[in-house]
GROMACS .gro file of C-alpha atoms in nm:
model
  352
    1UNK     CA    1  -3.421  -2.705   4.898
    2UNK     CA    2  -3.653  -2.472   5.097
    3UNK     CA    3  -3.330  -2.383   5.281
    4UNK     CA    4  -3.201  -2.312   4.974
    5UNK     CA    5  -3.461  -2.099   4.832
    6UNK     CA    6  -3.546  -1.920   5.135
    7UNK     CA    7  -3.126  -1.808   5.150
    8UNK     CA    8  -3.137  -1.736   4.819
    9UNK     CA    9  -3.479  -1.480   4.801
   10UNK     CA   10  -3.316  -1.327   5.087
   11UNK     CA   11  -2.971  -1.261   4.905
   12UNK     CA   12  -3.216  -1.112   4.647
   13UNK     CA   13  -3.422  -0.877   4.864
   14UNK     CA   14  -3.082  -0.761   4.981
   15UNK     CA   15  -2.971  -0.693   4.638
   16UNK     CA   16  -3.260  -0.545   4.549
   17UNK     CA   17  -3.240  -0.290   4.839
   18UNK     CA   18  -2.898  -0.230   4.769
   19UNK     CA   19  -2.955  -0.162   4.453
   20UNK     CA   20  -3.263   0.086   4.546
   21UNK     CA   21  -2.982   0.286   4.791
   22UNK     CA   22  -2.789   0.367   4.469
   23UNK     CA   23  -2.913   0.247   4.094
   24UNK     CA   24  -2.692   0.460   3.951
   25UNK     CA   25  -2.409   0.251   4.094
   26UNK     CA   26  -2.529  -0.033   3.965
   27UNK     CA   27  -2.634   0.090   3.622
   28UNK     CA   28  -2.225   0.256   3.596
   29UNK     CA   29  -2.064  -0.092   3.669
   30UNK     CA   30  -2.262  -0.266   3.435
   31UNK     CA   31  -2.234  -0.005   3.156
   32UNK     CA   32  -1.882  -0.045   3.191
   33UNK     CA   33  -1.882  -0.440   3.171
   34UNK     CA   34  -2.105  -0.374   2.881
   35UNK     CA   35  -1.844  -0.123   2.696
   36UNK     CA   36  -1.525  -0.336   2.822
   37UNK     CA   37  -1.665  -0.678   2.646
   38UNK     CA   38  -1.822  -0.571   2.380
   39UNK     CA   39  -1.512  -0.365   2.264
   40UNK     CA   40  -1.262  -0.677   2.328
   41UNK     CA   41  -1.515  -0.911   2.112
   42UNK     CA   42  -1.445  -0.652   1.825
   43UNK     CA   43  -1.085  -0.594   1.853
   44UNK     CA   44  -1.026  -0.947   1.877
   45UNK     CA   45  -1.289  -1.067   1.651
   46UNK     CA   46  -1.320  -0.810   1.338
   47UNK     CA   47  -0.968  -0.605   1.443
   48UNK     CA   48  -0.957  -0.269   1.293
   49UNK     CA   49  -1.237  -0.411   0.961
   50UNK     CA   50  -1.529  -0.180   0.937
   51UNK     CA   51  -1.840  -0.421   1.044
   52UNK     CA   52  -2.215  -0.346   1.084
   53UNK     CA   53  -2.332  -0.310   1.450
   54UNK     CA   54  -2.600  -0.582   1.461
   55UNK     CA   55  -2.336  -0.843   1.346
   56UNK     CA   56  -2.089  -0.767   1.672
   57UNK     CA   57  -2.435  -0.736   1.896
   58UNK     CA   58  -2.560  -1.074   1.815
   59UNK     CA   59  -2.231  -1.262   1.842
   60UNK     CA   60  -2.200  -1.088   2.194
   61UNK     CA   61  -2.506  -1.166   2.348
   62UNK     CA   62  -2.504  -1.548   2.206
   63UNK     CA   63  -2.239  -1.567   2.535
   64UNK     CA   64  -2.429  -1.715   2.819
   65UNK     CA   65  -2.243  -1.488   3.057
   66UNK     CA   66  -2.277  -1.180   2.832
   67UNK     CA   67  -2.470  -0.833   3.021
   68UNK     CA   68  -2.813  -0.750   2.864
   69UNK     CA   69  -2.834  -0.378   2.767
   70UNK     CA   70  -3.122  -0.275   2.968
   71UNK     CA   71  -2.907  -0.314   3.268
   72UNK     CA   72  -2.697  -0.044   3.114
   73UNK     CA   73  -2.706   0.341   3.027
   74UNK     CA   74  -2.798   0.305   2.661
   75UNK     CA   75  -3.208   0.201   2.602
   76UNK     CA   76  -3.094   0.100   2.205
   77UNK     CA   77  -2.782  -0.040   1.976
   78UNK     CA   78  -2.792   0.286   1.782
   79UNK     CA   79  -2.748   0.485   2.069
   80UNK     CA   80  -2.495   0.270   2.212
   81UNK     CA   81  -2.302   0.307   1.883
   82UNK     CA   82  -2.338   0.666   1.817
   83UNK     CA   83  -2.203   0.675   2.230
   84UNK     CA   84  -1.907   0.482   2.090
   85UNK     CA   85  -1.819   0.765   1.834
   86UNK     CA   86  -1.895   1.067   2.057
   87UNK     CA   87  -1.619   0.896   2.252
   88UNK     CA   88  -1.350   0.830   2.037
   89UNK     CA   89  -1.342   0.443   2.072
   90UNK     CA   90  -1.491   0.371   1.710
   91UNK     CA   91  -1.534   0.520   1.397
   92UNK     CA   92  -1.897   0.505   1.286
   93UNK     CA   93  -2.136   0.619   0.988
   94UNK     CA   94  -2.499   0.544   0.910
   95UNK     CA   95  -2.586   0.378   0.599
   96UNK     CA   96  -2.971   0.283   0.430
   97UNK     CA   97  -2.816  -0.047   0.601
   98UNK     CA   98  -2.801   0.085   0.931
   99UNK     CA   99  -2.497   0.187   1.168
  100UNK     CA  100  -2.135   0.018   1.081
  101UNK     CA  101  -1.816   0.054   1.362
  102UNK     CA  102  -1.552   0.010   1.284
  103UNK     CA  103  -1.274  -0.007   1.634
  104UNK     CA  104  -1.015   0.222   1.651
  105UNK     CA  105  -0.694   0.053   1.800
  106UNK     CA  106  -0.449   0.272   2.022
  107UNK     CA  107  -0.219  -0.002   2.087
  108UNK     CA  108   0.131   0.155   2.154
  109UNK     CA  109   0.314  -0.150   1.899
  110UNK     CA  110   0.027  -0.038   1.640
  111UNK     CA  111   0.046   0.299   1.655
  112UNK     CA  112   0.435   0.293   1.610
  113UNK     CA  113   0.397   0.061   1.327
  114UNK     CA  114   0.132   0.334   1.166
  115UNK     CA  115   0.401   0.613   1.229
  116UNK     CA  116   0.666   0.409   1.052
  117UNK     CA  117   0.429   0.315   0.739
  118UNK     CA  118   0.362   0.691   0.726
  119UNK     CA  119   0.723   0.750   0.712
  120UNK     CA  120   0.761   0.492   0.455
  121UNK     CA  121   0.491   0.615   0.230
  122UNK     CA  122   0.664   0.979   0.269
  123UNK     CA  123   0.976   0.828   0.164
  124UNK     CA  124   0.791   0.623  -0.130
  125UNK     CA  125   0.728   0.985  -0.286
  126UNK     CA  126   0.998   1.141  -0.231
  127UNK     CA  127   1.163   0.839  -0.418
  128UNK     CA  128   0.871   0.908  -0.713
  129UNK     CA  129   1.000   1.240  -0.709
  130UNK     CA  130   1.436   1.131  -0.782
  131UNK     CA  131   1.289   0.879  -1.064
  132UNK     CA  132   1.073   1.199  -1.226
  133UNK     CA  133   1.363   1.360  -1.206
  134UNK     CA  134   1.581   1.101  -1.337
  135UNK     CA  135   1.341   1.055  -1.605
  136UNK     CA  136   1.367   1.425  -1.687
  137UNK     CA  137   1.765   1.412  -1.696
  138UNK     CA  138   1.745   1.073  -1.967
  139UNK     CA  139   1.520   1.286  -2.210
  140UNK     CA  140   1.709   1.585  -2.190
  141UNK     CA  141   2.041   1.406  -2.248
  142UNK     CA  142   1.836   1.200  -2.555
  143UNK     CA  143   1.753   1.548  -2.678
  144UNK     CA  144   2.105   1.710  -2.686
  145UNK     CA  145   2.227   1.373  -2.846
  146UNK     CA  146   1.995   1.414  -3.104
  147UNK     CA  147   2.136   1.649  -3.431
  148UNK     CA  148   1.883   1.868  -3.534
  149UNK     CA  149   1.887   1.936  -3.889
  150UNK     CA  150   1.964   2.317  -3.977
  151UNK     CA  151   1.802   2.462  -4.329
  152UNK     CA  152   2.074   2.547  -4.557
  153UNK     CA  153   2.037   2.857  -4.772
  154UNK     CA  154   2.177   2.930  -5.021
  155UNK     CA  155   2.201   3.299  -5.236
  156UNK     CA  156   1.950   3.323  -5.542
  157UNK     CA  157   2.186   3.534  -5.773
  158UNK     CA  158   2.182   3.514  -6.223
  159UNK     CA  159   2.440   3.644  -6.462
  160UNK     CA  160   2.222   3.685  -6.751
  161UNK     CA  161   1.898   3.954  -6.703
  162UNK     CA  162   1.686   3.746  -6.929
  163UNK     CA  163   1.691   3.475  -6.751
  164UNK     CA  164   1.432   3.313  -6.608
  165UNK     CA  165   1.431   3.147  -6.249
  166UNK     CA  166   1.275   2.866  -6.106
  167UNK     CA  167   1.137   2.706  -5.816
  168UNK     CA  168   1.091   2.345  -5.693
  169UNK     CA  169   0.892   2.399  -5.343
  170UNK     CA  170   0.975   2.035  -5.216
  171UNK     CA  171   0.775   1.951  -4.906
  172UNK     CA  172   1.037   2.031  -4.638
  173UNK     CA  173   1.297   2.164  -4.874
  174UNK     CA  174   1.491   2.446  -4.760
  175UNK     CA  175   1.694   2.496  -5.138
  176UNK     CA  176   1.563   2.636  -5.440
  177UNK     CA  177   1.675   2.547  -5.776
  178UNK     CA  178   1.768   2.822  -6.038
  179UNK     CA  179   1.819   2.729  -6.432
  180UNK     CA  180   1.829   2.954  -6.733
  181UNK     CA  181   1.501   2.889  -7.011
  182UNK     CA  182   1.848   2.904  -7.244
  183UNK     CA  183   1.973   2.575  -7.121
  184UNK     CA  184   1.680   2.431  -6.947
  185UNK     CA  185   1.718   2.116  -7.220
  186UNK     CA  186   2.070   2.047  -7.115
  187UNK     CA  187   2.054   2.125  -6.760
  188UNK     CA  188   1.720   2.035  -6.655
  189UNK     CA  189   1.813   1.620  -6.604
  190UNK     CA  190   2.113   1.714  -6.481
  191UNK     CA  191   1.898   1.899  -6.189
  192UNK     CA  192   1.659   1.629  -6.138
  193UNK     CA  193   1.904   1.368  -6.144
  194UNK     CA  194   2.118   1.607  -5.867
  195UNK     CA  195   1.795   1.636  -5.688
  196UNK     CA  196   1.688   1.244  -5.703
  197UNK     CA  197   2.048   1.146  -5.534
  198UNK     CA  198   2.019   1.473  -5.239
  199UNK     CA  199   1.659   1.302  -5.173
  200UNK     CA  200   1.839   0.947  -5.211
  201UNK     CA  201   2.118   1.054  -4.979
  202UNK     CA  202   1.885   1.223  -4.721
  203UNK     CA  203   1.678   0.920  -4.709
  204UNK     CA  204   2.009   0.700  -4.699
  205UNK     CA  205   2.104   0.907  -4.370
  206UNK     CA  206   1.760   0.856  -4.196
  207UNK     CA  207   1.744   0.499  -4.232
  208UNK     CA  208   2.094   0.450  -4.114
  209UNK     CA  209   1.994   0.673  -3.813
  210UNK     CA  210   1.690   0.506  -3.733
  211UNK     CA  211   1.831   0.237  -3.497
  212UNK     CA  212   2.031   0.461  -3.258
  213UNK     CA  213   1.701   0.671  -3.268
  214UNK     CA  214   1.473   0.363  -3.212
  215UNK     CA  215   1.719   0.248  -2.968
  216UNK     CA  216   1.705   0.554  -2.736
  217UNK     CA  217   1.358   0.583  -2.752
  218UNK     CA  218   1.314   0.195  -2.647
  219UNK     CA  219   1.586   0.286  -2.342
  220UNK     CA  220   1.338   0.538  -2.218
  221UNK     CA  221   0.997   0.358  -2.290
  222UNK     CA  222   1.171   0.060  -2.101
  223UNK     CA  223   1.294   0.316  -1.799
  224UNK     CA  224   0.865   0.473  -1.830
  225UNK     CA  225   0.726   0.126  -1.846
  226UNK     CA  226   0.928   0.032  -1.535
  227UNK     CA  227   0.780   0.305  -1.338
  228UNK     CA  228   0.432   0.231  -1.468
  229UNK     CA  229   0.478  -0.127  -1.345
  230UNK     CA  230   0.543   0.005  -1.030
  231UNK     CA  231   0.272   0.219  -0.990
  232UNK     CA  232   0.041  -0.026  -1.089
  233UNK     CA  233   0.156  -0.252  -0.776
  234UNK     CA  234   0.218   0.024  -0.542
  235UNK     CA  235   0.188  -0.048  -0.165
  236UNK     CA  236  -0.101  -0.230  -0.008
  237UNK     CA  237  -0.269  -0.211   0.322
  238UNK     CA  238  -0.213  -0.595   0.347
  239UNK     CA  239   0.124  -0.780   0.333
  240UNK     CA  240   0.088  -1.141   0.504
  241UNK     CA  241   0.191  -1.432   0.292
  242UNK     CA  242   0.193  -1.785   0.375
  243UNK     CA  243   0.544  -1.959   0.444
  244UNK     CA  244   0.668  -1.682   0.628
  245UNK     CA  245   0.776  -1.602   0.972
  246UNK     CA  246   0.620  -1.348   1.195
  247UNK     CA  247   0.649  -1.243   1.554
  248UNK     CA  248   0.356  -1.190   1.805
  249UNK     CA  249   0.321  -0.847   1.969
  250UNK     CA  250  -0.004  -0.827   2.117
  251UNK     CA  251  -0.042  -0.861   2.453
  252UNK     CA  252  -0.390  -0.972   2.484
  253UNK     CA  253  -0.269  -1.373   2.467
  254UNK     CA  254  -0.069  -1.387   2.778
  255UNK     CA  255   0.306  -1.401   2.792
  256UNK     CA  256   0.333  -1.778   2.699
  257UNK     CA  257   0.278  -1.622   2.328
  258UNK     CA  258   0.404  -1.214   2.324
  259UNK     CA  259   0.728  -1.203   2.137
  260UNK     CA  260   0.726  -1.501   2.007
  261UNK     CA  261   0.776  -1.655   1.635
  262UNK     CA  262   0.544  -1.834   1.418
  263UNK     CA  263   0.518  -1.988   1.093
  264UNK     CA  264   0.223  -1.817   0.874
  265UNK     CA  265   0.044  -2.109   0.730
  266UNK     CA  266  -0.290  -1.989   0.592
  267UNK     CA  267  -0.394  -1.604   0.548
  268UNK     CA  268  -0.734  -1.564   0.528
  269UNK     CA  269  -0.970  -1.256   0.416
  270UNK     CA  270  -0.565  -1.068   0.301
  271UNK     CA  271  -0.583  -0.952   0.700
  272UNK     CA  272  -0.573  -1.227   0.884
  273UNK     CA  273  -0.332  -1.506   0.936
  274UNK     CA  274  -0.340  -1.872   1.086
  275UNK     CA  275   0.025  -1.934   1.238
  276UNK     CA  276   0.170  -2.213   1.374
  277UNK     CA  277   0.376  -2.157   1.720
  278UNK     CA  278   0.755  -2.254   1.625
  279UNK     CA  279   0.829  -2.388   1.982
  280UNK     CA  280   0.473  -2.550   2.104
  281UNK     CA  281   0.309  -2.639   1.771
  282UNK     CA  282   0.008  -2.421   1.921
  283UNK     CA  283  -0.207  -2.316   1.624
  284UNK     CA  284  -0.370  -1.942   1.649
  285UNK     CA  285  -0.592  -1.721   1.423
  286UNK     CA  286  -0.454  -1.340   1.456
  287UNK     CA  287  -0.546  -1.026   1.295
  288UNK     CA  288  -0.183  -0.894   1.109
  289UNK     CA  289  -0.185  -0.600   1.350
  290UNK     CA  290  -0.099  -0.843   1.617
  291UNK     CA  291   0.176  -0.931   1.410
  292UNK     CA  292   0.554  -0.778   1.298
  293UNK     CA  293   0.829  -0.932   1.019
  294UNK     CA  294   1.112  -1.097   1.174
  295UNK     CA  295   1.462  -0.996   0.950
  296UNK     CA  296   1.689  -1.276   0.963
  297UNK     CA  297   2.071  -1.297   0.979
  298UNK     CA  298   2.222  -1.166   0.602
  299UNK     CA  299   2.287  -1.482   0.364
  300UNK     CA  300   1.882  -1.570   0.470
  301UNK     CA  301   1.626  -1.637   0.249
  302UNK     CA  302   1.334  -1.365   0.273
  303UNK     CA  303   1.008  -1.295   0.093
  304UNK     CA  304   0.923  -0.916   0.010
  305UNK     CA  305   0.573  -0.816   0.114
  306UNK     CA  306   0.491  -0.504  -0.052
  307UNK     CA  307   0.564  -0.252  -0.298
  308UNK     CA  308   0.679  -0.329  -0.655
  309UNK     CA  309   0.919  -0.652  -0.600
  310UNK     CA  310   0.575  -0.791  -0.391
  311UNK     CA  311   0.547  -1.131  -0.394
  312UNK     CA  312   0.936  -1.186  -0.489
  313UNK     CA  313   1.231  -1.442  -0.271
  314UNK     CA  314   1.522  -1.270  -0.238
  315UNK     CA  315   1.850  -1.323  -0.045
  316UNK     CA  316   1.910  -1.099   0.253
  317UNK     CA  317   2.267  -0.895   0.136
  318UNK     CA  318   2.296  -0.650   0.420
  319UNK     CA  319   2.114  -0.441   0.667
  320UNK     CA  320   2.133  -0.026   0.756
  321UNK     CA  321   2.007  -0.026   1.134
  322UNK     CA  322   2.009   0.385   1.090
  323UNK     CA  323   1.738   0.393   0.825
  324UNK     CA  324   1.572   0.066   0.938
  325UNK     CA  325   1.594  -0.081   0.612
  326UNK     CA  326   1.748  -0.374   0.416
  327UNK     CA  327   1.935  -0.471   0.076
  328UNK     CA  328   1.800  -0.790  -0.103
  329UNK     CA  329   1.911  -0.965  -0.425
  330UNK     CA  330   1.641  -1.137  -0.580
  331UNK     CA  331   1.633  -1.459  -0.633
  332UNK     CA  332   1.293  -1.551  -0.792
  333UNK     CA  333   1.104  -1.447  -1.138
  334UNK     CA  334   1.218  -1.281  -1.443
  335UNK     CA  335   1.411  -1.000  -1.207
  336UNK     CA  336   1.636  -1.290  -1.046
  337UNK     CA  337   1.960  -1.138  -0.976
  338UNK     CA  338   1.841  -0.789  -0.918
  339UNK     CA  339   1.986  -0.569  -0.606
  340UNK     CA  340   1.735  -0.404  -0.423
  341UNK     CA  341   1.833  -0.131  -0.139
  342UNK     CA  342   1.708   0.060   0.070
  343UNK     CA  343   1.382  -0.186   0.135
  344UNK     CA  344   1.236  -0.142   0.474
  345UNK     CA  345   1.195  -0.376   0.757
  346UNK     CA  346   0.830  -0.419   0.731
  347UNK     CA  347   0.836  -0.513   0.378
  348UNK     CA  348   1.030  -0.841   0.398
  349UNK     CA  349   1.045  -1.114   0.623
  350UNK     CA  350   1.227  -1.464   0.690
  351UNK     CA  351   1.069  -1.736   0.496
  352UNK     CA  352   1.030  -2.076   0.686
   0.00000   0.00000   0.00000
């Protein structure tokens, strides 16, 4: 033991002087450890979630093996963290809370599946845009359909100069009535009568036109209702569901797991998944940026994940490799039967 401890206190001085030669040395290499592990216990712990500082701090130095900060460049957290946004690695803001980071991931799989969402969302609107315009066409064509009623006039002429004329200023009317004061007593129930079956007729003609009018105007309310409903579930940040089959891209796991497919079988916090390995049974918890959909052969059954048809089965019908994109036919819920195209590969996948 003296051995021991007399070998070991002279491994120390040595240290010691080496690290006297050159501190800054030193202090570089364990910065970096520092940054490197700290960094990987976020990615793989919170992913891309925005998370306060002190939480990711204390869950890194409760490892045994973890580097203390005073061996480092950075004498606090807070200056640690605002080093972490001066350099691009996180995005951080200060709050009456304190700091919050949130890790910025430049994986080459993630950032190509951000480009394609982008492309997708651009796409979205320019969709919005045909079914305004589509919209537009309907109630123009409902428009021109509809026959506007034209006044009718008619010339106010008498044969006798003593006669008198009169007026009956119906709401609406466009017609005047004229009768002589001479035979007012034989011709005035004639009028009304003549009047009481034009009113009679008119009305006649509006109630039997009232359906076809009701009916276009439910046509349209059913196409503006539609669109509603699909602005009110417009696309998510989130699209796991359990059931469904995924494949692993990260990396980080080894090659025993990268590329391969798993069974979804709990999601947890909308972001993150528990899947079950199809060919070892292994059982992992991943954040769904490590994961992609997995399109199966047409004739499959597949679940969509976003947009309006969200949560719907469908049967896979064909695929358009060009526009990376899909048609479905639903096959669950009151739109069962429906043909969906032109739905893109990250918005269905393979059920189990």
């Amino acid at each position: 033991n003296g051995f021991k401890c007399h070998c070991m206190s002279e491994s120390h001085q040595r240290q010691l002087l080496l690290a006297s030669e050159n501190p800054q040395q030193f202090m570089d290499y364990f910065s970096e450890e520092f940054r490197n592990d700290f960094l990987e216990l976020l990615r793989r712990r919170f992913g891309t979630k925005r998370v306060h500082n002190n939480i990711v701090y204390n869950e890194y130095i409760s490892h045994r093996e973890h580097i203390h900060m005073n061996a480092t460049q950075w004498e606090t957290l807070t200056d640690f963290t605002k080093w972490l946004g001066r350099e691009g690695l996180c995005k951080v803001d200060e709050t009456p809370k304190g700091w919050y980071i949130q890790y910025i991931d430049r994986d080459p799989e993630t950032i190509r599946r951000q480009q394609e969402q982008e492309r997708k969302k651009k796409q979205d609107l320019d969709d919005e845009e045909k079914t305004a315009k589509f919209i537009e066409q309907q109630v123009r064509r409902g428009l021109e359909g509809k026959e506007l009623e034209k006044p009718v006039y008619t010339e106010l002429s008498r044969e006798n100069e003593d006669e008198k004329v009169t007026f009956n200023l119906n709401k609406g009317a466009s017609t005047s009535i004229a009768a002589s004061s001479k035979t007012s007593s034989v011709l005035g129930p004639n009028a009304l009568k003549t009047a009481e079956g034009a009113v009679k007729r008119k009305e006649s003609a509006h109630s039997s036109g009232q359906p076809t009018e009701k009916k276009k105007k439910s046509a349209l309310d059913e196409i503006m209702e539609l669109e509603e409903e699909k602005k009110r579930t417009s696309r998510r940040d989130y699209w796991l569901q359990p059931e469904i089959i995924v494949k692993i891209v990260t990396k980080k796991l080894g090659e025993k797991y990268h590329k391969k497919k798993a069974v979804v079988k709990e999601v947890i916090d909308k972001y993150t998944a528990v899947v079950k390995m199809i060919d070892s049974g292994d059982k992992l918890k991943l954040d769904q940026t490590h994961l992609e959909t997995v399109i199966p052969a047409p004739g499959k059954k597949v679940m969509v994940l976003n947009g309006g048809y969200r949560g719907n089965e469908g049967i896979l019908e064909s695929i358009n490799e060009k526009r990376f994109s899909a048609t479905i036919i639903i096959d669950s819920g009151p739109l069962k039967g429906r043909r969906v195209e032109d739905i893109q590969y990250e918005d269905i996948s393979k059920l189990a």
